[in-house]
Every structure is written in structure tokens, then in C-alpha cells.
Coordinates of C-alpha atoms in Angstrom, one line a residue:
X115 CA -28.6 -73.2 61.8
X116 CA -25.5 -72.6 59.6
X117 CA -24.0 -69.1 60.2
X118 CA -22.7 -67.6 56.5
X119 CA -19.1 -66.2 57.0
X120 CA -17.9 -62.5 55.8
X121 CA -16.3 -61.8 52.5
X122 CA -13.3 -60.7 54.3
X123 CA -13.1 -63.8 56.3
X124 CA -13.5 -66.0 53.4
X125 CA -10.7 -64.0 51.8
X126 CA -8.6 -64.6 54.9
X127 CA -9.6 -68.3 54.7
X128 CA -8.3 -68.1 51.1
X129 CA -5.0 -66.6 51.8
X130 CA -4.6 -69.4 54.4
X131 CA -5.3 -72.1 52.4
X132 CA -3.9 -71.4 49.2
X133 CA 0.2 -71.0 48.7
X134 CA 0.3 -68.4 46.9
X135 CA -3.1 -67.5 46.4
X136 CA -4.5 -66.9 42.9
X137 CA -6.2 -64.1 42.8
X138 CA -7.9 -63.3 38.8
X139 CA -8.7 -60.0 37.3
X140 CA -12.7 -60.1 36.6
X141 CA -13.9 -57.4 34.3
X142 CA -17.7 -58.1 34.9
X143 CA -20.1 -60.0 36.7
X144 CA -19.9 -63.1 33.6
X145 CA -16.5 -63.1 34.2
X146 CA -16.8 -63.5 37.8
X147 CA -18.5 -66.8 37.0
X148 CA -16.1 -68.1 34.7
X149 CA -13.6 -67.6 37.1
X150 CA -15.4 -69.8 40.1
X151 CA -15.9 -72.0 37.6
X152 CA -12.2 -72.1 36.6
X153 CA -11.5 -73.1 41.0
X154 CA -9.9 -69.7 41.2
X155 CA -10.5 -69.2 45.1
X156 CA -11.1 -65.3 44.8
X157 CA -11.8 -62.4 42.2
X158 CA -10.6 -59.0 41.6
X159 CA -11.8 -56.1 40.4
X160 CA -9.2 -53.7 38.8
X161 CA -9.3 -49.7 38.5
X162 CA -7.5 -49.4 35.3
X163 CA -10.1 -52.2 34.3
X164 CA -13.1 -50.6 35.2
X165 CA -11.7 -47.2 33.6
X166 CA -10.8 -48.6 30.3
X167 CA -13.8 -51.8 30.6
X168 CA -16.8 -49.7 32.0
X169 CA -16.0 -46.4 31.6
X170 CA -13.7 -46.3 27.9
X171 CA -11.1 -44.3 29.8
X172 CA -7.8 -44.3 30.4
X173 CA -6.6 -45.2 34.4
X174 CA -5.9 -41.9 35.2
X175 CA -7.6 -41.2 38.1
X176 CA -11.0 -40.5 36.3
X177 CA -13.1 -42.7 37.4
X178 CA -14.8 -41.9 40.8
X179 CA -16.4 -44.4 44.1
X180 CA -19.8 -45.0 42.2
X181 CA -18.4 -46.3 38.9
X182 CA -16.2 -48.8 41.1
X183 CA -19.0 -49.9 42.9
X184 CA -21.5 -50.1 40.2
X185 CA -19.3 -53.3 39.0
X186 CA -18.6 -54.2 42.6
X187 CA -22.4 -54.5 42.7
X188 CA -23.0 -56.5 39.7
X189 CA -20.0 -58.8 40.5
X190 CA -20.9 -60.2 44.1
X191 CA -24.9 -60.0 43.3
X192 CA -24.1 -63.4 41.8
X193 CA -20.6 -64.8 42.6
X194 CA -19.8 -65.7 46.3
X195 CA -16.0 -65.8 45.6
X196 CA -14.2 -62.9 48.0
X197 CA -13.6 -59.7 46.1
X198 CA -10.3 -57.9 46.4
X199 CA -11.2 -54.4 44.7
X200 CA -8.9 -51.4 43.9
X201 CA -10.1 -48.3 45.0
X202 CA -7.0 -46.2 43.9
X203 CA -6.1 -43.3 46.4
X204 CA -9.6 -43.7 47.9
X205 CA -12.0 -41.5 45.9
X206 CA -11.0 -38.2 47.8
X207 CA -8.9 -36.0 49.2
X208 CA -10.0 -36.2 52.7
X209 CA -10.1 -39.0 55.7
X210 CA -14.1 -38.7 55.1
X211 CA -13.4 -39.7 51.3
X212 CA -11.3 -42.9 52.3
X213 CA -14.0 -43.3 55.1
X214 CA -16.8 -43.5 52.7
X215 CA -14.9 -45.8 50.4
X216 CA -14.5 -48.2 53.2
X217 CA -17.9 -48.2 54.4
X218 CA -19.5 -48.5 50.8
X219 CA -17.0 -51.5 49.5
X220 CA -18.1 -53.6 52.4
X221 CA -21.9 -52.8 52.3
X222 CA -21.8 -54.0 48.7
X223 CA -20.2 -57.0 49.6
X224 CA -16.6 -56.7 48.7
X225 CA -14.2 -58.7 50.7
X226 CA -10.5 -56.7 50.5
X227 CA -9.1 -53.4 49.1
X228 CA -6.0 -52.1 48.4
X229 CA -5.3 -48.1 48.1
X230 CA -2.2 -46.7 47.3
X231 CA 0.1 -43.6 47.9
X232 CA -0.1 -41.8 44.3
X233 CA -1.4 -38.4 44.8
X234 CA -4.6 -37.8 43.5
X235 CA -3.8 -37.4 39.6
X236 CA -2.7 -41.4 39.8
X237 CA -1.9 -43.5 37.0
X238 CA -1.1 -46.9 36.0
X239 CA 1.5 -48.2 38.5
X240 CA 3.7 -49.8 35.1
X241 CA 3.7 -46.1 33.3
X242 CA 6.7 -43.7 34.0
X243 CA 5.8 -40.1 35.7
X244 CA 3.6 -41.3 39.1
X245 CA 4.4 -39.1 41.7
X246 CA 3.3 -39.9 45.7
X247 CA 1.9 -38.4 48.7
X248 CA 4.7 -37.9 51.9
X249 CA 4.6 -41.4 53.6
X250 CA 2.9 -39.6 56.4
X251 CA 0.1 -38.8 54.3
X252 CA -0.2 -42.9 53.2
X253 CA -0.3 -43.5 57.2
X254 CA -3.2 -41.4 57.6
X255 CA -5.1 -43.1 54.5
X256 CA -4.2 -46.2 56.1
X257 CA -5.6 -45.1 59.2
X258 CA -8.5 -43.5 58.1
X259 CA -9.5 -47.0 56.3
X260 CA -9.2 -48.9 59.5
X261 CA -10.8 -46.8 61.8
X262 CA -13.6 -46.8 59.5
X263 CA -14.4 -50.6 59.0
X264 CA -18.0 -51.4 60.4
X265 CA -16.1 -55.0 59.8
X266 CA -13.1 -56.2 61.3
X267 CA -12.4 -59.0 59.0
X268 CA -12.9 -56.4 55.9
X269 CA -9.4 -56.9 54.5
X270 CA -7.0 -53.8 53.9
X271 CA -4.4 -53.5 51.7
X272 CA -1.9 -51.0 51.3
X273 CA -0.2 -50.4 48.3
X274 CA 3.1 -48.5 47.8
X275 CA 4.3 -47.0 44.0
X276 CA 7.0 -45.7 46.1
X277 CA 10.0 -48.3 44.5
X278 CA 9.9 -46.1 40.8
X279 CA 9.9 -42.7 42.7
X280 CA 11.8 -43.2 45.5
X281 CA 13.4 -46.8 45.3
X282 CA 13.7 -49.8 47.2
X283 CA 14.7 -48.8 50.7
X284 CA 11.3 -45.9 50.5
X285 CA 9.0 -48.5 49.3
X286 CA 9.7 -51.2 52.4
X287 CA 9.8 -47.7 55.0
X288 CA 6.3 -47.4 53.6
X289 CA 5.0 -51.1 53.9
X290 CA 6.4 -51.2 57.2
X291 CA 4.6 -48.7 58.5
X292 CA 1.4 -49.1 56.9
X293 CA 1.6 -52.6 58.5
X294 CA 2.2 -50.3 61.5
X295 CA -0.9 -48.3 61.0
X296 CA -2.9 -51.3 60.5
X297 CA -2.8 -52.1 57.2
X298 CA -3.8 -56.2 57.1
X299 CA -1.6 -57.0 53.6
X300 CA 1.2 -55.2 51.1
X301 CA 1.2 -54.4 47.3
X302 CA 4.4 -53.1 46.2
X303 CA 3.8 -52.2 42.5
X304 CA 6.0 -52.9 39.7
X305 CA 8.7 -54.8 41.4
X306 CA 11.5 -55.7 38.8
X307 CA 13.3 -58.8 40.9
X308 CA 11.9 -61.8 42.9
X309 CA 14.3 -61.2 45.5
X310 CA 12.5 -57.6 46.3
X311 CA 9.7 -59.8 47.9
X312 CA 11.6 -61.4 50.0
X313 CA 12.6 -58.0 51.6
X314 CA 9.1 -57.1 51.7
X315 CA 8.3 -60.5 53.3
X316 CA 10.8 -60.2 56.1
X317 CA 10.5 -56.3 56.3
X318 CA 6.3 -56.2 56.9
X319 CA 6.1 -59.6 58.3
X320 CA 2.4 -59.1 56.8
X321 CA 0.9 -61.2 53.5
X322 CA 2.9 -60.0 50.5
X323 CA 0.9 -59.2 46.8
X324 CA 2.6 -59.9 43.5
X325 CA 1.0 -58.0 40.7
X326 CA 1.4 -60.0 37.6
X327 CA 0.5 -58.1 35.1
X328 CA 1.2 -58.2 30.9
X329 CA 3.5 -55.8 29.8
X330 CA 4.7 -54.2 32.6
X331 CA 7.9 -53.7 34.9
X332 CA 7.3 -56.8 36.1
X333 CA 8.1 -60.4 35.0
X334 CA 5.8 -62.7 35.1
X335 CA 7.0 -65.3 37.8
X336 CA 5.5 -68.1 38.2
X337 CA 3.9 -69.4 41.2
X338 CA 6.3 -71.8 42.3
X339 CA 9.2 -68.7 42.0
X340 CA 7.0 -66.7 43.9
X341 CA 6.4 -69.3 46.9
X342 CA 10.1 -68.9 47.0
X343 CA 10.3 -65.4 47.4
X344 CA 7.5 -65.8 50.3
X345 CA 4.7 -64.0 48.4
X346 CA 1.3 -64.9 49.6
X347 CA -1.2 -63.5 46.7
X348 CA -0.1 -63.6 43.0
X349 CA -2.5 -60.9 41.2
X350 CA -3.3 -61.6 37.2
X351 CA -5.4 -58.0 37.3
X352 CA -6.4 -58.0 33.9
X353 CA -5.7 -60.6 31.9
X354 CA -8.7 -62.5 30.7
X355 CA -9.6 -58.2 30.2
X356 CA -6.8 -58.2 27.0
X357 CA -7.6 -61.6 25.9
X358 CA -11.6 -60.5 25.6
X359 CA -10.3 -57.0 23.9
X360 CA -8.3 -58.6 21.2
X361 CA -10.7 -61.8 20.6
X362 CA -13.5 -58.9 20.4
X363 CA -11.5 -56.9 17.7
X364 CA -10.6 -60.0 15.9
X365 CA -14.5 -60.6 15.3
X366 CA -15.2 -56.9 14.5
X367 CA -12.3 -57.2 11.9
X368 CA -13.1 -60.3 10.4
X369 CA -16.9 -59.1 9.9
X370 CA -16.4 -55.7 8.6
X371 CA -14.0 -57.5 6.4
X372 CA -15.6 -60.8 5.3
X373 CA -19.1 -59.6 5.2
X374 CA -20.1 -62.8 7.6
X375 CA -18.9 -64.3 11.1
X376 CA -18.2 -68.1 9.6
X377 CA -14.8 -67.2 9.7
X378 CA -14.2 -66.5 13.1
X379 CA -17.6 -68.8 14.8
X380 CA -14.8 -70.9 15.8
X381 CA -13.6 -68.4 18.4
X382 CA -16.8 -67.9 20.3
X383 CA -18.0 -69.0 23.2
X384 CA -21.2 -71.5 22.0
X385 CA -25.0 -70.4 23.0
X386 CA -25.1 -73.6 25.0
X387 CA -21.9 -72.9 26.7
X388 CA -23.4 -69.1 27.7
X389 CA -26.4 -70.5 29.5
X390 CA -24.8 -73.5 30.9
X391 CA -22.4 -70.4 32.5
X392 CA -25.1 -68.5 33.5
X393 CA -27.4 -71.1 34.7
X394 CA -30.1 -69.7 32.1
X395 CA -32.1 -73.0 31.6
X396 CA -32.2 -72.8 35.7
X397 CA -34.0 -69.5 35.2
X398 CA -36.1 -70.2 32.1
X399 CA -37.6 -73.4 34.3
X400 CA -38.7 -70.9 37.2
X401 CA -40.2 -68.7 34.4
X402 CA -41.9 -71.7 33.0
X403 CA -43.1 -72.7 37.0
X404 CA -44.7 -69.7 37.1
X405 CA -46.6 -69.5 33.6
X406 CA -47.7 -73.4 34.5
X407 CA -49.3 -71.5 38.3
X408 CA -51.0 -69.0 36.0
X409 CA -52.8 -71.0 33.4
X410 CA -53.9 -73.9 36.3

């Protein structure tokens, strides 16, 4: 008998194997799939994403624990690939609220989080005015997280805003000790120069995120830069997101414009190629199956 290994595990596994690891923004559960398919080795699940995806909202700290896990659900229902998941400043202002974030991401399967140390009002780690909690208060997140894993191999991230605020020196004081406090991994947000990871690297002595996100603070390294810097996960959070968004208003446009889709059909994603993504005629032969049972 085979025994099935945990999300976090096979997230850990993934970090292991992979130099840096890839880790790909997936809005929804069809973009899970395309992502497996792709031989990305694990999936993420951005807040700003499911604000401005699910909810039509900006990332502004609107969006609460069920929204997040609504699309946490939906995702690893059908996609095995470990889930790293953001779950902001952890849906509350308590231990209890971090506590109950914890619990929930791993009962509906998610493999890793990362929370950060924005006060509650957060916004989008790449926009000017974030403000932060006292490191002290990041510990106790931190530590509130950990002591509330009902699985060990549940991965926890800590992420620190604190190099726009309070600079460079604040933002590896804060890694360091959320290592301290147990933290398994780093995210410093919106780093501006490889050589900060480095620091990071040597400072934590703990897996290193790069968050390479489109138009933002950071540039977009490539993956043989980063190996050089000693970053362990490279984060694309929401990329395939803004390719979908524009591709979607193209269509719109050229419809509302044209009076017919010809011009655009070449864009789209084929019937066939939809159900060979979904495994629909998989499906459709059970269904059959079972309409052969009833009429014999």
C-alpha cells in the first residue's frame, strides 16, 4: 500500500528538487491545470488576484478567509500540484484569526502560505503608502501560525514589506527573526537589486522568495540571475491573470466593434483544446457508462 504524501511535503520536495523553483500565479481551478500541464512543479494563489479575479476589488485588504478559500477549494479539488496561497495579514486582528487561517488553508488542502507584516488596511506590496505592524507584532503572527499547524510539514512563510518603510537593514532584522520564531521560508516584497537576496540568503539562512511580478519595483530577473543571488522560489503571482484580462478585453472590443468574433477566433483557446484540458471526453464516457447500465 502506497502512502500519499502532504501538500506541504510535496512542496518541500519541490523546493528541493527544483533550483530555483517556479512557482505560477493560478487565478482559478482551469488555470491550475494548465499550469501542471505546462511542468510547473507548484501553483499559487494570489490575494491581489483573488480580490481583483473573484471578487472585482481592488487588493486592499477587502477580501476576507472564506473568499481565499472558496478558490483554494476549487483549485486543489482537481490539481495535485502543492499550493502556496497568500493569506495577507491573516484575516484578523487576533492570534485566534491567524490560528483559524492556518487550520482552514491546510484542511482544504493547501500546501504553503505566506503572511506579511502590513497592518490590517494592507495593500499591494508594489504601491507607495504601506505601512507595518512593530516587528514584535510580525513575531507573534509568526508564532501564532506555527503553533497552530495540525501539520508539521504545512509550509510557512513569512513575508516582510518592511524594505519600502523602513529599508534594507529593518527588512533582514525582520526575516531573521521570523526564521527565529519559526517561520519555514522568507518573502521580502519589492526588492529593487539582485544583490538584496543575497543578504537575505546569508542573513535567514532559510529558503529565499523572489516575487516577480509585471510592473512593479522589481525587475524581472531571470532565473539563472536569481540562482546567483541564492534565491530558492521565483514567484510569477499573476501573470497568465494580465494576459487573460487583456486577451478577454481584446475579444469584448473586437465584438462590440465588428458585430462578430471572426476577427479575433484566432486568439482562443479551441473547443477541443478546452476538453482535452479538462479531461471532458473522460467525463462524458462515464456519463455515457452509466446511461448504457440504465437502458440494459
Amino acid at each position: 500500500m502506497t502512502t500519499r504524501t502532504t501538500p506541504g511535503q510535496r512542496f518541500r520536495d519541490a523546493v528541493a528538487s527544483e533550483h530555483p523553483l517556479q512557482v505560477v500565479g493560478t487565478i482559478n481551478a482551469n488555470h491550475a491545470l494548465l499550469a501542471q500541464r505546462a511542468g510547473f512543479k507548484a501553483i499559487y494563489l494570489s490575494g491581489g488576484g483573488v480580490a481583483a479575479g473573484s471578487l472585482g476589488v481592488p487588493d486592499l485588504g477587502i477580501t476576507g478567509l472564506d473568499d481565499v478559500l472558496t478558490d483554494v477549494r476549487r483549485i486543489t479539488d482537481v490539481c495535485d500540484l502543492p499550493l502556496l496561497v497568500d493569506v495577507d495579514t491573516g484575516f484578523g486582528a487576533s492570534a485566534f484569526n491567524v490560528a483559524r487561517t492556518v487550520k482552514s488553508m491546510i484542511k482544504f488542502g493547501a500546501a504553503a502560505m505566506h503572511i506579511e507584516d502590513q497592518v490590517g488596511a494592507k495593500r499591494c506590496g508594489h504601491r507607495p503608502g504601506k505601512e507595518i505592524v512593530s516587528q514584535q507584532e510580525m513575531v507573534d503572527r509568526i508564532k501564532a501560525a506555527v503553533d497552530a499547524r495540525t501539520d508539521d510539514s504545512f509550509v510557512i512563510m513569512a513575508r516582510t514589506d518592511a524594505l519600502a518603510v523602513e529599508g534594507l537593514e529593518s527588512a533582514l532584522d525582520r526575516a531573521a527573526a521570523c526564521i527565529e520564531a519559526g517561520a519555514d521560508m522568507v518573502f521580502p516584497e519589492a526588492i529593487t537589486e539582485l544583490e538584496m537576496y543575497k543578504l537575505f540568503a546569508s542573513r535567514v539562512k532559510a529558503p529565499i522568495l523572489a516575487n516577480i511580478t509585471e510592473f512593479g519595483s522589481t525587475p524581472l530577473f531571470t532565473t539563472d540571475e536569481l540562482k546567483s543571488a541564492e534565491v530558492a522560489l521565483v514567484l510569477y503571482p499573476l501573470s497568465a491573470f494580465r494576459a487573460m484580462n487583456k486577451a478577454a478585453e481584446n475579444v469584448y472590443t473586437a465584438i462590440r466593434r465588428d458585430g462578430t468574433q471572426k476577427n479575433v477566433i484566432d486568439t482562443m483557446q479551441t473547443r477541443m483544446e478546452l476538453y482535452e484540458r479538462i479531461d471532458y471526453h473522460a467525463f462524458e464516457q462515464k456519463l455515457d457508462a452509466l446511461f448504457a447500465q440504465k437502458k440494459s
